[in-house]
Coordinates of C-alpha atoms in Angstrom, one line a residue:
Chain A
M1 CA 89.6 103.7 -33.7
L2 CA 87.8 100.8 -34.6
I3 CA 91.0 99.5 -36.2
A4 CA 92.6 100.6 -33.2
L5 CA 90.4 98.5 -31.3
F6 CA 90.3 95.6 -33.5
G7 CA 94.2 95.7 -33.4
A8 CA 94.1 95.6 -29.7
V9 CA 92.0 92.7 -29.2
E10 CA 94.0 90.8 -31.8
S11 CA 97.3 91.3 -30.1
G12 CA 95.8 90.9 -27.1
V13 CA 94.3 87.3 -28.0
I14 CA 98.1 86.4 -28.3
Y15 CA 99.3 88.4 -25.4
A16 CA 96.6 86.1 -23.3
I17 CA 99.2 83.1 -24.0
M18 CA 102.0 84.5 -22.0
A19 CA 99.2 85.6 -19.3
L20 CA 98.1 81.9 -19.1
G21 CA 101.6 81.1 -18.5
V22 CA 101.9 84.1 -15.7
Y23 CA 98.5 82.6 -14.1
L24 CA 100.6 79.1 -13.8
S25 CA 103.7 80.4 -12.6
F26 CA 102.1 83.1 -10.3
R27 CA 99.4 82.0 -9.0
V28 CA 99.0 78.4 -9.2
L29 CA 102.2 77.5 -8.1
D30 CA 102.1 80.7 -6.2
F31 CA 106.1 81.2 -7.8
P32 CA 106.6 85.3 -8.6
D33 CA 108.6 84.1 -11.6
L34 CA 110.2 87.1 -13.2
T35 CA 112.1 84.7 -15.9
V36 CA 109.2 86.2 -18.3
D37 CA 110.9 89.1 -19.0
G38 CA 113.9 87.2 -20.3
S39 CA 111.8 84.2 -21.9
F40 CA 109.5 86.3 -24.1
V41 CA 112.6 87.7 -25.8
T42 CA 114.0 84.3 -26.2
G43 CA 110.8 83.1 -27.4
A44 CA 110.6 85.8 -30.4
G45 CA 114.2 86.3 -30.7
I46 CA 115.0 82.7 -31.7
S47 CA 112.3 81.7 -33.6
A48 CA 112.9 85.0 -35.6
I49 CA 116.9 83.9 -36.2
L50 CA 115.8 80.4 -37.5
I51 CA 112.9 82.0 -39.8
V52 CA 115.7 84.2 -41.6
N53 CA 118.1 81.6 -41.8
G54 CA 115.4 79.2 -43.4
T55 CA 113.6 77.1 -41.1
S56 CA 110.1 76.7 -41.0
P57 CA 107.9 79.4 -38.9
V58 CA 106.0 76.8 -37.6
I59 CA 109.3 74.8 -36.4
A60 CA 110.3 78.0 -35.4
T61 CA 108.0 79.0 -33.4
L62 CA 108.0 75.5 -31.4
I63 CA 111.4 75.9 -31.2
G64 CA 111.2 79.2 -29.6
A65 CA 108.5 77.7 -26.6
L66 CA 110.5 74.9 -26.1
A67 CA 113.7 77.3 -25.3
G68 CA 111.2 79.2 -23.0
F69 CA 110.7 76.0 -21.6
I70 CA 114.1 75.0 -20.7
A71 CA 114.5 78.7 -19.7
G72 CA 111.6 77.9 -17.2
C73 CA 113.0 74.6 -15.9
L74 CA 116.5 76.2 -15.0
T75 CA 114.9 79.0 -12.6
G76 CA 113.5 76.0 -11.1
L77 CA 116.3 74.1 -10.8
L78 CA 117.8 78.1 -9.3
H79 CA 114.8 77.7 -6.9
T80 CA 115.1 74.3 -5.5
A81 CA 118.2 72.4 -6.2
G82 CA 119.9 75.6 -5.6
K83 CA 117.3 76.7 -2.7
I84 CA 117.5 80.2 -4.2
N85 CA 114.8 82.1 -3.2
A86 CA 112.2 82.6 -5.7
L87 CA 112.4 85.7 -6.6
L88 CA 116.0 85.9 -6.9
A89 CA 116.3 83.0 -9.2
G90 CA 113.9 84.4 -11.9
I91 CA 115.7 87.6 -11.8
L92 CA 119.2 85.9 -11.9
M93 CA 117.4 83.7 -14.8
M94 CA 116.4 87.5 -16.5
I95 CA 119.7 88.7 -16.4
A96 CA 121.4 85.9 -17.6
L97 CA 119.1 85.6 -20.9
Y98 CA 119.7 89.1 -21.8
S99 CA 123.0 88.0 -22.7
I100 CA 121.6 84.5 -24.0
N101 CA 119.1 86.3 -26.6
L102 CA 121.5 88.8 -27.8
R103 CA 124.0 85.9 -28.4
F104 CA 121.3 83.4 -29.8
M105 CA 119.9 86.9 -32.1
G106 CA 123.2 88.0 -33.2
Q107 CA 121.9 91.7 -33.1
P108 CA 119.6 93.6 -30.9
T109 CA 117.0 93.5 -33.2
V110 CA 115.9 90.9 -35.8
S111 CA 113.5 91.5 -38.8
L112 CA 111.3 89.7 -40.5
L113 CA 109.4 92.1 -42.7
N114 CA 110.5 90.6 -45.7
E115 CA 110.2 86.8 -44.5
S116 CA 107.3 84.3 -44.8
T117 CA 106.2 84.2 -40.8
L118 CA 103.4 82.2 -39.7
I119 CA 101.6 85.0 -39.4
S120 CA 101.9 86.0 -43.0
Q121 CA 101.3 82.8 -43.7
I122 CA 97.9 82.5 -41.9
Q123 CA 97.1 85.9 -43.4
S124 CA 97.4 84.6 -47.3
A125 CA 95.9 80.9 -46.5
W126 CA 92.9 82.8 -45.2
A127 CA 92.6 85.6 -47.7
S128 CA 91.5 82.7 -50.1
T129 CA 88.9 81.7 -48.0
G130 CA 87.3 85.0 -48.5
I131 CA 85.6 84.8 -44.8
D132 CA 86.5 88.0 -44.9
T133 CA 84.5 89.8 -47.7
G134 CA 81.5 88.8 -45.9
L135 CA 82.7 89.7 -41.9
N136 CA 83.5 93.1 -43.5
A137 CA 80.3 93.5 -45.3
V138 CA 78.4 92.8 -41.8
L139 CA 80.7 95.4 -40.5
Q140 CA 80.2 97.8 -43.3
A141 CA 76.2 97.2 -42.8
L142 CA 76.3 98.1 -39.3
G143 CA 78.2 101.6 -40.1
A144 CA 82.1 101.4 -39.8
D145 CA 83.8 103.2 -42.8
R146 CA 87.3 101.6 -42.4
V147 CA 87.5 97.7 -42.0
P148 CA 90.4 95.1 -40.4
T149 CA 92.3 94.1 -43.1
T150 CA 92.5 90.3 -42.3
W151 CA 90.1 88.7 -39.6
G152 CA 92.0 85.8 -40.2
I153 CA 95.0 86.5 -37.3
F154 CA 92.2 87.2 -34.7
I155 CA 90.2 84.1 -35.7
V156 CA 93.2 81.8 -35.7
M157 CA 95.1 83.1 -33.0
T158 CA 91.5 82.6 -30.7
V159 CA 91.3 79.0 -31.8
L160 CA 95.0 78.4 -31.1
T161 CA 94.5 80.4 -27.4
V162 CA 91.7 78.7 -26.7
V163 CA 92.9 75.7 -27.4
I164 CA 96.0 76.4 -24.9
K165 CA 93.0 77.3 -22.3
F166 CA 91.7 74.0 -22.5
L167 CA 94.6 71.7 -22.2
L168 CA 95.5 73.5 -19.3
D169 CA 92.2 73.1 -17.9
Y170 CA 92.7 69.3 -18.6
F171 CA 96.2 69.1 -17.7
L172 CA 95.5 70.8 -14.4
K173 CA 92.7 68.5 -13.4
T174 CA 95.1 65.7 -14.2
E175 CA 97.3 63.4 -11.4
I176 CA 100.1 65.7 -12.0
G177 CA 98.5 68.6 -12.6
L178 CA 96.7 68.2 -8.9
A179 CA 100.0 67.6 -7.1
I180 CA 101.2 71.1 -9.0
R181 CA 98.3 72.7 -7.6
A182 CA 98.8 71.5 -4.7
T183 CA 102.6 72.2 -4.4
G184 CA 101.3 75.6 -4.9
D185 CA 98.7 75.6 -2.2
N186 CA 100.2 73.4 0.5
Q187 CA 103.7 71.6 0.0
K188 CA 103.9 69.8 3.1
M189 CA 101.1 68.1 2.6
I190 CA 101.6 66.9 -1.0
R191 CA 105.1 65.7 -0.3
S192 CA 103.4 63.6 2.4
L193 CA 101.4 62.4 -0.1
S194 CA 104.4 61.1 -1.9
A195 CA 105.0 63.8 -4.6
N196 CA 108.3 65.3 -5.5
T197 CA 107.7 68.5 -5.2
N198 CA 111.1 69.7 -7.0
F199 CA 110.4 67.8 -9.8
L200 CA 106.9 69.6 -10.1
I201 CA 108.0 72.9 -9.5
I202 CA 110.8 72.9 -12.3
V203 CA 108.4 71.1 -14.7
G204 CA 105.5 73.8 -13.7
I205 CA 107.7 76.7 -14.4
G206 CA 109.3 74.9 -17.2
L207 CA 105.5 74.9 -18.8
S208 CA 104.9 78.5 -17.9
N209 CA 107.8 80.1 -19.2
A210 CA 106.9 77.6 -22.9
L211 CA 103.5 79.8 -22.9
V212 CA 105.1 83.0 -22.1
A213 CA 108.6 81.8 -25.4
L214 CA 105.2 80.5 -27.4
S215 CA 103.6 83.8 -27.2
G216 CA 106.8 85.9 -27.4
A217 CA 107.8 84.4 -30.8
L218 CA 103.5 84.9 -32.0
V219 CA 104.3 88.7 -31.3
G220 CA 106.9 89.4 -33.1
Q221 CA 106.1 87.5 -35.7
L222 CA 102.8 89.5 -35.5
G223 CA 105.1 92.7 -35.6
G224 CA 107.5 92.0 -38.0
F225 CA 110.7 92.3 -35.9
A226 CA 112.0 90.4 -32.4
N227 CA 113.8 93.3 -30.2
L228 CA 116.3 92.5 -27.8
N229 CA 113.9 94.8 -24.8
M230 CA 110.7 94.2 -26.1
G231 CA 110.3 91.5 -22.8
I232 CA 110.7 94.8 -20.4
G233 CA 107.8 94.9 -17.7
M234 CA 106.0 91.7 -19.6
I235 CA 106.1 90.2 -16.4
V236 CA 103.6 93.2 -15.1
I237 CA 101.8 92.8 -18.5
G238 CA 101.6 89.4 -17.4
L239 CA 100.2 90.0 -13.6
A240 CA 97.9 92.9 -14.8
S241 CA 96.0 90.3 -17.3
V242 CA 95.9 88.0 -14.3
I243 CA 94.9 90.5 -11.6
I244 CA 92.1 92.5 -14.1
G245 CA 90.6 89.2 -15.6
E246 CA 90.1 87.7 -12.1
A247 CA 89.0 91.0 -10.5
L248 CA 86.3 91.5 -13.4
F249 CA 85.5 88.1 -14.7
G250 CA 85.8 85.7 -11.3
K251 CA 87.7 82.5 -10.3
K252 CA 85.9 80.2 -9.1
T253 CA 87.3 77.3 -10.6
I254 CA 90.1 76.7 -12.5
T255 CA 87.9 76.7 -16.4
R256 CA 86.3 79.9 -15.4
V257 CA 89.7 81.6 -13.8
T258 CA 91.9 80.4 -16.9
L259 CA 89.2 82.0 -19.1
A260 CA 89.5 85.2 -17.2
V261 CA 93.1 85.7 -17.6
I262 CA 92.5 85.6 -21.5
L263 CA 89.4 88.0 -21.3
G264 CA 92.0 90.1 -18.5
A265 CA 94.8 90.3 -21.2
I266 CA 92.5 91.4 -24.2
V267 CA 90.8 94.4 -22.1
Y268 CA 94.2 95.2 -20.8
R269 CA 95.3 95.7 -24.3
I270 CA 92.5 97.7 -25.0
V271 CA 92.4 100.0 -22.2
V272 CA 96.0 100.8 -23.4
T273 CA 95.1 101.5 -26.2
L274 CA 92.4 103.7 -25.2
A275 CA 94.5 105.4 -22.7
L276 CA 97.0 106.2 -25.6
R277 CA 94.9 108.4 -27.5
V278 CA 94.2 110.5 -24.8
D279 CA 96.5 113.1 -25.8
F280 CA 98.4 114.4 -22.8
L281 CA 99.6 110.8 -22.8
E282 CA 102.3 109.6 -24.5
S283 CA 103.6 106.0 -25.7
S284 CA 106.5 106.4 -23.3
D285 CA 103.6 106.4 -20.7
L286 CA 102.8 102.9 -21.5
K287 CA 104.5 101.5 -18.2
L288 CA 102.9 103.8 -15.5
I289 CA 99.8 103.2 -17.5
T290 CA 100.1 100.0 -16.6
A291 CA 101.3 100.5 -13.2
V292 CA 98.2 102.4 -12.9
L293 CA 95.7 99.6 -13.5
V294 CA 97.2 96.8 -11.7
I295 CA 97.0 99.1 -8.9
A296 CA 93.6 100.0 -9.6
A297 CA 92.8 96.4 -10.3
L298 CA 94.1 95.3 -6.7
V299 CA 92.8 97.8 -4.9
T300 CA 89.0 98.8 -6.4
P301 CA 87.6 95.3 -5.5
K302 CA 89.1 95.6 -1.4
V303 CA 87.7 99.1 -1.8
L304 CA 84.2 97.9 -3.0
Q305 CA 84.4 94.8 -0.6
A306 CA 85.0 97.6 2.5
R307 CA 81.7 99.6 1.3
R308 CA 79.7 96.8 0.9
E309 CA 80.5 95.7 4.5
K310 CA 79.9 98.8 6.1
K311 CA 76.9 99.3 3.9
R312 CA 75.4 95.9 5.6
R313 CA 76.2 96.8 8.9
L314 CA 74.5 100.1 8.9
A315 CA 72.0 98.1 7.4
K316 CA 71.6 95.7 10.6
R317 CA 72.4 98.4 13.1
A318 CA 69.5 100.3 11.6
A319 CA 67.5 97.1 11.7
L320 CA 68.5 97.0 15.0
V321 CA 67.6 100.7 16.5
E322 CA 64.0 99.8 14.7
Q323 CA 63.6 96.4 16.4
K324 CA 64.4 97.9 19.3
E325 CA 61.6 101.1 19.0
R326 CA 59.0 98.4 18.6
E327 CA 59.9 96.8 21.8
A328 CA 60.1 99.8 23.6
S329 CA 56.4 100.8 22.3
A330 CA 55.2 97.2 22.8
Chain B
M1 CA 107.0 46.2 9.4
L2 CA 109.2 48.6 11.3
K3 CA 112.3 48.3 12.3
I4 CA 114.6 51.1 13.6
E5 CA 118.5 50.5 14.5
D6 CA 120.6 52.5 16.4
V7 CA 119.0 55.7 15.1
S8 CA 121.0 58.9 17.0
M9 CA 120.2 62.5 15.9
T10 CA 122.2 65.4 17.9
F11 CA 121.1 68.8 16.6
N12 CA 123.7 71.8 16.7
E13 CA 126.5 69.9 17.4
N14 CA 129.5 70.9 19.3
T15 CA 127.7 74.3 20.4
P16 CA 126.1 75.1 23.9
D17 CA 122.5 74.6 22.1
E18 CA 123.6 71.3 21.7
K19 CA 120.9 69.2 21.8
K20 CA 120.6 65.5 21.8
A21 CA 117.4 64.6 20.3
L22 CA 117.7 61.0 19.5
Q23 CA 120.3 58.7 21.1
R24 CA 120.8 55.1 20.1
I25 CA 116.6 54.1 19.5
N26 CA 116.4 50.8 18.8
L27 CA 113.0 49.6 17.9
E28 CA 110.5 47.2 15.9
L29 CA 107.1 47.2 15.1
E30 CA 105.2 43.8 14.1
K31 CA 102.3 44.2 11.5
G32 CA 99.0 45.8 12.8
E33 CA 100.8 46.9 15.8
F34 CA 99.4 50.1 17.2
V35 CA 101.9 51.9 19.6
T36 CA 101.4 55.1 21.3
V37 CA 104.2 57.6 22.3
I38 CA 104.5 59.9 25.3
G39 CA 107.2 61.9 27.0
S40 CA 107.7 65.7 27.7
N41 CA 108.4 68.6 25.4
G42 CA 111.6 68.0 23.8
A43 CA 112.1 64.0 24.5
G44 CA 112.5 63.4 21.0
K45 CA 109.3 62.1 20.2
S46 CA 108.4 64.2 17.1
T47 CA 111.7 64.1 16.2
L48 CA 111.2 60.2 15.9
M49 CA 108.9 60.8 13.6
N50 CA 110.5 63.2 11.6
V51 CA 113.3 60.2 11.4
I52 CA 110.7 57.7 10.6
S53 CA 108.9 60.0 7.7
G54 CA 112.2 61.3 6.3
S55 CA 111.7 65.0 6.9
L56 CA 115.2 64.4 8.8
I57 CA 118.0 62.2 8.2
P58 CA 119.1 61.1 11.4
D59 CA 123.1 61.1 12.0
V60 CA 123.8 57.3 12.3
G61 CA 121.4 54.4 12.2
D62 CA 119.2 52.7 10.1
V63 CA 115.4 52.7 9.1
Y64 CA 113.7 49.6 7.7
I65 CA 110.0 49.8 6.5
N66 CA 109.0 46.2 5.4
D67 CA 112.9 44.9 5.3
Q68 CA 113.5 47.7 3.0
N69 CA 116.6 49.8 4.0
V70 CA 114.7 53.9 4.0
V71 CA 116.8 55.5 5.4
H72 CA 118.3 57.5 2.3
L73 CA 115.2 57.8 0.5
P74 CA 113.8 61.0 0.0
E75 CA 110.8 62.0 2.0
Y76 CA 108.4 61.8 -0.8
K77 CA 109.7 58.5 -2.1
R78 CA 109.2 56.9 1.6
S79 CA 105.5 58.3 1.8
K80 CA 104.1 55.8 -0.7
M81 CA 104.6 54.0 2.7
I82 CA 104.1 56.1 5.4
G83 CA 100.4 57.3 5.9
R84 CA 100.9 60.7 7.9
V85 CA 99.1 63.1 10.3
F86 CA 100.2 66.6 11.6
Q87 CA 99.2 68.7 14.4
D88 CA 97.8 71.2 12.6
P89 CA 94.4 70.6 11.3
M90 CA 95.7 73.2 8.2
A91 CA 98.9 70.9 7.5
G92 CA 97.4 68.0 6.1
T93 CA 94.6 69.0 3.0
A94 CA 95.1 72.0 0.5
P95 CA 92.7 75.0 0.9
S96 CA 92.4 75.9 -1.8
M97 CA 91.3 72.3 -3.7
T98 CA 88.2 70.6 -3.4
I99 CA 87.7 67.8 -0.9
E100 CA 87.2 65.4 -4.3
E101 CA 90.6 66.7 -5.2
N102 CA 92.5 66.1 -2.2
L103 CA 91.1 62.3 -1.7
A104 CA 92.4 62.2 -5.7
M105 CA 96.1 63.3 -4.5
A106 CA 95.9 60.7 -1.7
Y107 CA 94.7 58.2 -3.8
A108 CA 97.4 59.0 -6.3
R109 CA 100.0 58.1 -3.4
D110 CA 100.8 55.1 -3.6
K111 CA 100.8 55.1 -7.5
K112 CA 103.1 56.4 -10.0
R113 CA 101.1 59.9 -10.9
K114 CA 99.6 59.9 -14.8
L115 CA 98.4 62.4 -17.1
V116 CA 94.8 61.0 -16.2
P117 CA 92.1 63.1 -14.7
G118 CA 92.3 62.8 -10.7
V119 CA 88.6 62.5 -10.5
N120 CA 86.4 60.2 -12.7
K121 CA 83.1 58.6 -11.8
K122 CA 84.3 55.3 -10.5
R123 CA 87.0 57.3 -8.1
K124 CA 84.0 60.0 -7.3
D125 CA 81.8 56.8 -6.1
H126 CA 84.9 55.8 -3.8
F127 CA 85.5 58.9 -1.8
R128 CA 81.8 59.2 -1.5
E129 CA 82.1 55.7 0.1
Y130 CA 85.1 56.7 2.3
L131 CA 83.5 59.8 3.0
E132 CA 80.5 58.2 4.7
T133 CA 82.2 56.4 7.4
L134 CA 83.2 59.8 9.1
N135 CA 79.2 60.5 9.3
L136 CA 80.3 64.1 8.5
G137 CA 78.2 64.8 6.0
L138 CA 81.0 66.0 3.6
E139 CA 80.2 62.8 1.1
D140 CA 77.6 65.4 -0.2
R141 CA 80.1 68.4 -0.4
L142 CA 82.9 66.3 -2.8
N143 CA 82.7 70.1 -4.6
A144 CA 83.6 72.4 -1.7
K145 CA 86.9 73.8 -1.0
V146 CA 88.5 72.6 1.7
G147 CA 89.3 75.5 3.2
F148 CA 85.8 76.2 4.0
L149 CA 85.8 73.5 6.4
S150 CA 86.4 73.3 9.9
G151 CA 89.5 72.4 11.8
G152 CA 87.6 69.0 12.7
E153 CA 86.4 67.9 9.7
R154 CA 89.7 68.9 8.1
Q155 CA 91.6 66.8 10.6
A156 CA 88.9 64.1 9.9
L157 CA 89.6 64.7 5.9
S158 CA 93.5 64.5 6.6
L159 CA 93.1 60.6 8.7
L160 CA 91.0 59.7 5.8
M161 CA 93.5 60.7 3.1
A162 CA 96.4 59.5 5.2
T163 CA 94.9 56.0 5.4
F164 CA 92.6 54.8 3.0
T165 CA 95.2 53.9 0.3
E166 CA 96.1 51.3 3.7
P167 CA 100.0 52.5 3.8
Y168 CA 102.6 50.2 5.2
I169 CA 102.7 52.6 8.4
L170 CA 100.9 55.1 10.0
L171 CA 102.2 58.3 11.6
L172 CA 99.9 60.5 14.0
D173 CA 101.7 63.5 15.5
E174 CA 99.2 64.8 18.5
H175 CA 96.6 65.1 15.7
T176 CA 94.1 66.2 18.1
A177 CA 96.3 68.2 20.3
A178 CA 94.8 71.8 18.3
L179 CA 91.0 70.7 18.4
D180 CA 88.2 71.2 21.0
P181 CA 87.3 68.3 23.5
S182 CA 84.5 67.0 21.7
R183 CA 86.4 66.8 18.1
A184 CA 89.4 65.3 19.8
E185 CA 87.1 62.8 21.0
L186 CA 85.7 62.5 17.5
I187 CA 88.9 62.0 15.6
T188 CA 90.1 59.6 18.3
K189 CA 87.7 57.2 17.6
I190 CA 87.4 57.8 13.8
T191 CA 91.4 57.1 14.2
K192 CA 90.7 53.9 16.5
D193 CA 88.0 52.9 13.8
V194 CA 90.3 53.0 10.9
V195 CA 93.5 51.6 12.3
A196 CA 91.3 48.3 12.9
K197 CA 89.5 48.0 9.8
F198 CA 92.9 48.5 7.7
G199 CA 94.8 47.0 10.5
L200 CA 97.5 49.6 9.8
T201 CA 101.1 49.3 11.9
T202 CA 101.0 52.9 13.9
M203 CA 102.6 55.2 15.6
M204 CA 100.4 57.7 17.7
V205 CA 102.3 60.6 19.3
T206 CA 100.4 62.4 22.3
H207 CA 100.5 64.7 25.0
N208 CA 97.8 63.3 26.4
M209 CA 97.8 60.1 29.0
Q210 CA 94.5 59.2 29.3
Q211 CA 94.7 58.5 25.3
A212 CA 97.8 57.0 25.0
L213 CA 96.4 54.6 27.6
D214 CA 92.9 53.9 25.5
L215 CA 94.3 54.1 22.1
G216 CA 96.7 50.9 20.9
D217 CA 98.3 48.1 22.4
R218 CA 101.4 49.0 22.8
L219 CA 102.9 52.2 24.8
F220 CA 106.6 53.6 24.5
M221 CA 107.8 57.1 27.3
M222 CA 110.4 59.0 25.8
D223 CA 112.7 60.8 27.8
K224 CA 115.8 62.8 26.5
G225 CA 116.2 61.1 23.2
Q226 CA 115.5 57.2 24.6
I227 CA 112.9 55.0 25.1
I228 CA 112.7 54.6 28.7
F229 CA 109.2 52.6 28.9
D230 CA 108.2 49.6 26.5
I231 CA 105.3 48.0 27.8
K232 CA 102.4 46.0 25.6
G233 CA 100.1 43.5 26.0
E234 CA 97.3 42.8 28.9
E235 CA 100.3 44.6 30.9
K236 CA 99.2 48.1 29.0
Q237 CA 95.9 47.3 29.2
N238 CA 96.1 47.5 32.7
L239 CA 98.0 50.1 32.7
T240 CA 96.9 53.6 34.6
I241 CA 97.8 57.1 34.5
K242 CA 99.2 56.3 38.1
N243 CA 101.5 53.8 37.2
L244 CA 103.1 55.7 34.1
L245 CA 103.7 58.6 36.6
D246 CA 105.5 56.1 39.5
E247 CA 107.5 54.1 36.9
F248 CA 108.7 57.4 35.3
Q249 CA 109.5 58.3 38.5
R250 CA 111.4 55.1 39.4
I251 CA 113.3 54.7 36.0
R252 CA 114.2 58.8 36.3
G253 CA 114.6 59.4 39.8
K254 CA 112.6 62.1 39.9
Q255 CA 109.2 63.3 39.0
I256 CA 107.3 64.6 36.0
E257 CA 107.8 68.4 36.8
S258 CA 106.9 70.6 34.1
D259 CA 104.4 68.9 31.7
R260 CA 102.4 66.8 34.5
A261 CA 99.2 68.8 34.4
V262 CA 99.6 68.7 30.2
L263 CA 100.4 65.2 30.6
G264 CA 97.5 64.6 33.0

């Protein structure tokens, strides 16, 4: 159980990078970008095939992210220059990427099991530090009977995700970042303030997909393979993370939302892990669980809000009746 | 400062809905001139504004700003030189962003946007100073989201954002029409103040004849895509609503009918 949860948090931190990308397109630019399903695989596939062919894992991962950036820019171009509806532009790019990814990968699955990947490098570098023994001793003292094999991946990936979060926070407050946010908020206004909204959309969707592809590359290396179908439903998982995060942890400021999105991605993984341990649910039910989660995260806050409002009105009404009675008796 | 030469624009050409929105418009505004534009619906006022701002490209003709022909310059490039306030108070600001962020975006209008923070201590002080001139207490709410402001406050902010970088041209498109009378009066007063303060070359479209007479030093009356009446200086100062209506009747040989109520 503990190991399963640890695994959930570990992969949650990596998926959080993808969720930040989805946040950038879906929330900041108000652009429902379905490229994600394809660009996630692009990141995983290209980095995997490069690693298999002997490229250093760091470079391979960065090239994977770059490929995602290019794919996103193309979606942005379809939407701005081609004037294609945002949803359709994303779907077209997603479909095109399916073939493109297969071209790059050469086969539907690229195995990384015997390769030196970023993840295995972190693992071995970490093992030499000996921090694991200390952390696991603490866990065992707390009564855990089984302990994680390595803390390295979790800690290094958390640092990476947090660094990306802070970079994103900073970026969204720069002059260019403000213009990107305004593009999602009021395009007419920011155009009248001399911003090239088409360029900003292209760059914004590009960056979003770069994060998605980076996440894909890391997920592929963590799992030990890249598969042509590993991106199916990724956009929904990204949305789930954003929506769950916002519902649970608030969305008042940029810094707050980006943190909420990361936590949302982790919560999503934990919930899925727990759900799959329920006897009658099978791993093929994963997509259904995701859909139910998103629906719950969307509906619950509204229901709670409506209930609070009703309670408030009833209280006011009771107070009014009381006041009237007092006035009548006076 | 602003020169328009032979600009014509027809919508839905060669269809039953054909509309000659602008017919060979020629005009020239001196630096610092403030012209008010009146005319009934469909007279071509908004089309003229859109041709100047770059939202529309005219069929023929040229638009010069500061002696540069801008007619083929895309809207976002032209808006380095043009400040604009729209009729809809929601249109000129980004609601989910804060007051200081909105001002920062306006501040970057005539510069190249960079990867440096949009808001810093120094700019904040600047913004506060500018906001104080509005007398709306907005200087104490720099971190409030603009979506929480009232229509009048948002329009005042839009006006500030359109003007404080001192653009070559200021375009006001019925920017008080959606406000209640007291707010409209406030915005009119602020308009007068900022235009005078920065000496902005301004073109203001209005449906309110009194406002057109009170503000500015020049007046255009438009009808059917043409400027049919252009008056400035002392003559403009002595103009009354009755003069305007008579003038319209003299030129067009008919009374202003449908819009008379609105125009009064």
